[in-house]
Structures are given as structure tokens and as C-alpha cells.
Short mmCIF file of C-alpha atoms in Angstrom, two decimals:
data_model
loop_
_atom_site.label_atom_id
_atom_site.label_comp_id
_atom_site.label_asym_id
_atom_site.label_seq_id
_atom_site.Cartn_x
_atom_site.Cartn_y
_atom_site.Cartn_z
CA SER P 135 69.80 53.65 36.92
CA GLN P 136 70.58 57.14 35.59
CA GLN P 137 71.42 55.83 32.17
CA GLY P 138 69.86 57.87 29.39
CA GLU P 139 67.62 56.85 26.56
CA GLU P 140 68.19 57.70 22.93
CA ASP P 141 65.89 57.51 19.98
CA PRO P 142 65.68 56.35 17.40
CA GLN P 143 67.77 53.27 18.08
CA ALA P 144 68.61 53.12 14.39
CA LEU P 145 68.31 55.59 11.54
CA SER P 146 68.94 55.06 7.85
CA ILE P 147 69.07 58.03 5.47
CA GLN P 148 70.45 59.03 2.10
CA GLU P 149 73.56 61.12 1.71
CA GLY P 150 72.69 64.81 1.79
CA GLU P 151 69.72 64.40 4.12
CA ASN P 152 69.67 65.62 7.70
CA ALA P 153 69.82 63.25 10.66
CA THR P 154 68.29 64.00 14.04
CA MET P 155 68.76 61.94 17.15
CA ASN P 156 67.42 62.56 20.62
CA CYS P 157 68.63 61.92 24.13
CA SER P 158 66.58 61.98 27.32
CA TYR P 159 67.88 61.84 30.86
CA LYS P 160 66.29 61.56 34.28
CA THR P 161 67.61 64.27 36.58
CA SER P 162 69.48 67.57 36.65
CA ILE P 163 72.80 67.52 34.87
CA ASN P 164 75.95 69.63 34.72
CA ASN P 165 76.39 69.49 31.01
CA LEU P 166 75.83 67.12 28.14
CA GLN P 167 78.21 65.84 25.51
CA TRP P 168 77.82 63.91 22.28
CA TYR P 169 80.24 61.24 21.08
CA ARG P 170 80.59 59.23 17.90
CA GLN P 171 81.69 55.61 17.72
CA ASN P 172 82.72 53.92 14.50
CA SER P 173 81.99 50.19 14.47
CA GLY P 174 83.12 49.09 17.94
CA ARG P 175 86.09 51.43 18.09
CA GLY P 176 86.82 54.13 20.66
CA LEU P 177 84.50 57.07 21.10
CA VAL P 178 85.33 60.46 19.67
CA HIS P 179 84.08 63.68 21.24
CA LEU P 180 81.83 65.81 19.04
CA ILE P 181 80.42 68.64 21.09
CA LEU P 182 79.69 69.78 24.65
CA ILE P 183 76.73 71.91 25.70
CA ARG P 184 76.48 73.38 29.17
CA SER P 185 73.33 73.28 31.25
CA ASN P 186 72.85 77.05 30.85
CA GLU P 187 73.06 76.88 27.05
CA ARG P 188 70.15 76.09 24.76
CA GLU P 189 71.85 75.60 21.43
CA LYS P 190 75.32 75.08 20.08
CA HIS P 191 76.80 74.66 16.64
CA SER P 192 79.97 73.03 15.37
CA GLY P 193 80.39 72.69 11.64
CA ARG P 194 77.50 70.52 10.39
CA LEU P 195 76.44 69.68 13.94
CA ARG P 196 73.73 71.45 15.88
CA VAL P 197 72.94 70.47 19.45
CA THR P 198 70.01 71.68 21.53
CA LEU P 199 69.40 71.22 25.21
CA ASP P 200 66.04 71.56 26.94
CA THR P 201 66.59 71.20 30.67
CA SER P 202 62.87 71.54 31.43
CA LYS P 203 62.17 68.46 29.31
CA LYS P 204 65.45 66.78 30.28
CA SER P 205 66.32 66.18 26.67
CA SER P 206 68.88 67.01 24.02
CA SER P 207 68.99 66.57 20.29
CA LEU P 208 71.83 66.25 17.82
CA LEU P 209 71.25 67.34 14.24
CA ILE P 210 73.72 66.44 11.52
CA THR P 211 73.05 68.45 8.38
CA ALA P 212 73.92 67.40 4.83
CA SER P 213 75.00 63.96 6.00
CA ARG P 214 77.79 62.02 4.33
CA ALA P 215 78.54 58.31 4.12
CA ALA P 216 81.45 58.96 6.50
CA ASP P 217 78.93 59.99 9.18
CA THR P 218 77.82 56.35 9.42
CA ALA P 219 78.45 55.48 13.08
CA SER P 220 76.77 55.17 16.44
CA TYR P 221 76.11 58.36 18.38
CA PHE P 222 75.93 58.61 22.15
CA CYS P 223 74.99 61.36 24.53
CA ALA P 224 76.88 61.48 27.83
CA TYR P 225 76.38 63.53 30.99
CA SER P 226 77.21 63.88 34.64
CA LEU P 227 74.87 64.73 37.47
CA TYR P 228 75.28 67.68 39.80
CA ASN P 229 77.88 67.06 42.51
CA PHE P 230 78.85 63.70 41.16
CA ASN P 231 81.86 62.56 39.20
CA LYS P 232 80.11 59.58 37.69
CA PHE P 233 79.21 59.73 34.03
CA TYR P 234 76.33 58.20 32.18
CA PHE P 235 75.78 57.42 28.54
CA GLY P 236 72.64 57.14 26.49
CA SER P 237 71.78 53.88 24.79
CA GLY P 238 72.98 55.16 21.41
CA THR P 239 71.61 55.78 17.93
CA LYS P 240 73.04 53.81 15.04
CA LEU P 241 73.15 56.00 11.95
CA ASN P 242 73.55 54.58 8.47
CA VAL P 243 74.08 57.06 5.65
CA LYS P 244 73.66 55.49 2.25
CA PRO P 245 75.74 56.90 -0.62
CA GLU B 36 100.77 61.82 19.55
CA ALA B 37 98.27 62.29 22.36
CA GLN B 38 96.58 59.00 23.03
CA VAL B 39 95.07 56.49 25.41
CA THR B 40 96.50 53.02 24.92
CA GLN B 41 94.80 49.85 26.06
CA ASN B 42 96.25 46.37 26.01
CA PRO B 43 95.41 43.79 24.98
CA ARG B 44 92.93 44.62 22.23
CA TYR B 45 91.45 41.13 22.26
CA LEU B 46 91.47 38.56 25.02
CA ILE B 47 89.87 35.17 25.46
CA THR B 48 90.20 33.65 28.90
CA VAL B 49 88.63 31.02 31.11
CA THR B 50 86.40 31.51 34.10
CA GLY B 51 88.33 32.27 37.27
CA LYS B 52 91.68 33.09 35.74
CA LYS B 53 92.82 36.49 36.95
CA LEU B 54 93.57 39.05 34.28
CA THR B 55 94.62 42.66 33.95
CA VAL B 56 93.79 45.09 31.17
CA THR B 57 96.25 47.95 31.05
CA CYS B 58 95.47 51.57 30.22
CA SER B 59 98.01 54.31 29.75
CA GLN B 60 97.66 57.97 28.70
CA ASN B 61 100.40 60.39 27.67
CA MET B 62 98.50 63.65 28.18
CA ASN B 63 99.12 64.17 31.91
CA HIS B 64 95.39 63.88 32.54
CA GLU B 65 94.13 63.71 36.10
CA TYR B 66 90.83 61.92 35.47
CA MET B 67 90.68 58.36 34.16
CA SER B 68 87.83 55.89 33.98
CA TRP B 69 86.78 52.47 32.73
CA TYR B 70 83.59 51.55 30.89
CA ARG B 71 82.04 48.42 29.58
CA GLN B 72 79.85 48.37 26.50
CA ASP B 73 77.21 45.73 25.95
CA PRO B 74 74.68 45.48 23.11
CA GLY B 75 71.57 47.49 23.86
CA LEU B 76 72.98 48.85 27.11
CA GLY B 77 75.32 51.56 25.89
CA LEU B 78 78.40 52.32 27.98
CA ARG B 79 78.38 51.93 31.73
CA GLN B 80 81.05 53.31 34.02
CA ILE B 81 82.91 50.71 36.10
CA TYR B 82 85.43 52.78 38.09
CA TYR B 83 86.93 56.21 37.88
CA SER B 84 89.94 57.97 39.35
CA MET B 85 90.19 61.69 40.07
CA ASN B 86 93.97 61.51 40.56
CA VAL B 87 96.78 59.30 41.83
CA GLU B 88 95.62 57.06 44.68
CA VAL B 89 92.03 58.38 44.38
CA THR B 90 89.56 55.91 42.91
CA ASP B 91 85.83 55.41 43.25
CA LYS B 92 83.07 53.13 42.03
CA GLY B 93 81.03 53.86 38.96
CA ASP B 94 77.71 52.26 38.13
CA VAL B 95 78.81 48.64 37.69
CA PRO B 96 81.92 47.99 39.85
CA GLU B 97 81.12 44.44 41.00
CA GLY B 98 83.79 41.93 39.98
CA TYR B 99 86.38 44.58 39.09
CA LYS B 100 89.31 46.26 40.80
CA VAL B 101 91.44 49.21 39.80
CA SER B 102 94.52 50.99 41.03
CA ARG B 103 96.12 54.35 40.27
CA LYS B 104 99.70 54.31 41.48
CA GLU B 105 100.94 56.59 38.69
CA LYS B 106 99.15 59.38 36.92
CA ARG B 107 99.49 57.85 33.46
CA ASN B 108 98.33 54.29 34.25
CA PHE B 109 94.97 52.94 35.32
CA PRO B 110 94.79 49.15 35.04
CA LEU B 111 91.54 47.21 35.29
CA ILE B 112 91.79 43.94 37.20
CA LEU B 113 89.39 41.03 37.06
CA GLU B 114 90.32 38.79 39.97
CA SER B 115 88.00 35.94 39.02
CA PRO B 116 86.40 36.60 35.64
CA SER B 117 83.00 35.14 34.87
CA PRO B 118 81.13 34.80 31.55
CA ASN B 119 78.90 37.78 32.38
CA GLN B 120 82.01 39.96 32.19
CA THR B 121 82.33 39.19 28.49
CA SER B 122 82.15 42.66 27.01
CA LEU B 123 83.91 45.47 25.17
CA TYR B 124 85.92 47.60 27.60
CA PHE B 125 87.05 51.18 27.17
CA CYS B 126 89.43 53.31 29.14
CA ALA B 127 89.12 57.09 28.96
CA SER B 128 91.02 60.07 30.30
CA SER B 129 90.45 63.81 30.57
CA PRO B 130 92.34 66.80 32.02
CA THR B 131 89.98 66.96 34.98
CA SER B 132 86.64 65.44 35.76
CA TRP B 133 85.33 65.57 32.22
CA GLU B 134 82.06 67.23 32.90
CA ASN B 135 83.56 70.37 31.39
CA THR B 136 86.08 68.91 29.01
CA GLU B 137 86.11 66.17 26.45
CA ALA B 138 87.20 62.65 27.25
CA PHE B 139 89.75 60.75 25.18
CA PHE B 140 89.03 57.08 24.69
CA GLY B 141 91.24 54.11 24.05
CA GLN B 142 90.51 51.74 21.17
CA GLY B 143 88.85 49.17 23.36
CA THR B 144 89.53 45.67 24.67
CA ARG B 145 87.21 42.91 23.59
CA LEU B 146 87.13 40.35 26.39
CA THR B 147 85.56 36.91 26.14
CA VAL B 148 85.29 34.74 29.25
CA VAL B 149 84.47 31.10 28.57
#
């Protein structure tokens, strides 16, 4: 399967701390996206990074992409209790319209 | 309001009884897809549709059918549900194949097959 791996599976931090989660995939991709899911609800798009980009920022989010290592990381700075959710990476492969998700990181931000 | 609407939100059914989960989007999106989410497995794509009358298998299509007769609707059909299809299902849409654009997700349908 082309499904990605994420680590850690779970992360618990205090409000104000930074949270970093990582995604690894198996083959060349077109681009990579990150989504957030609150407690079994629908996913919400956070950020998209293209395969020719190395870093992207959006508010308190910073995403990096290392195509040589087939990995991406999502950094949430100055975390808030409202950031408590599961985070998933998602990507498509070259010349395919199928999409794959990582296994997810469950983030708990304690107030 | 731009949205993807799934119905029903919760469903308990018995093995073998055909069911349909509806999905509708009001954003004139071309690309729609279905996913199932299981603990520890993340989301896996079941079927996708590039446009009306164009559908294709995702990673886990066995036991499911779809149709795309209108642009806005993309129902998921389980002809003979089995307990291993107990899962949380999501429909998603995007303007085009969402490799370059974000996907919009419905709120999910929690299906239990007994």
C-alpha cells in the first residue's frame, strides 16, 4: 500500500509549546497537504506544499518537505487548547488521481 | 454556504441489507471521492470521480459501488453490507483533482453493520 506513516502517533504538550509531527511516504509525489480532524468530524484543509517547494508558512503553521527523504513535517508554534485534534498528511502520486493519507498524529494541548 | 452534505450521519444496519449513503456538494466541483476511516489505519480512498459519468477505484473498492449521474451528487452504495464495512465514511469534493487544490469534506457517516 502507498499509505503514509506519521509519527508520533500521539503527542501531548502544554499550551504555548510547539508541536511537531512528521509524515513519511514511499514514492514520488505531486504535492503534499495537511489536514486537521476534530474528534471524528470532517477534515479541514490546513496547508498545501508542492513537490518543488521546501518550506511553507501559514500563520502559526510551518510545513517542510524533503523529497529526497520522502518526508514532511508540520510545526505548530505557540499551540493552543483549540489545536487539540488529529492531524493527517495527504498526497497523490505522479500520474495518478488516487489520494493517500498518513496514519495521523493525535495532538492534545493541555491548557 | 459552501458545503458537502452526507446523509445519514449515523446508520445501524444488518448484514446483507442494501444501503445508500448520499453525498451532495453545492460548489460545482468536478472531483468527488469517498473514504473510510478505521482506527489505526487513517483514511483510505474507496472510489473517486473526475466528473459526471467518470468514476474509478481507489485503494479499497471491494464491496462498494458508486455512481455520478449529476455533478453535485456522488452516492456510495453497499449492495450487501458485511460487518467488516463498519466504519466512519467521508465524502469529499474539490474543484478538480485535488492534488493542487484543497478538498472539502463532509461531516461523516458512522456506519455499523451487525
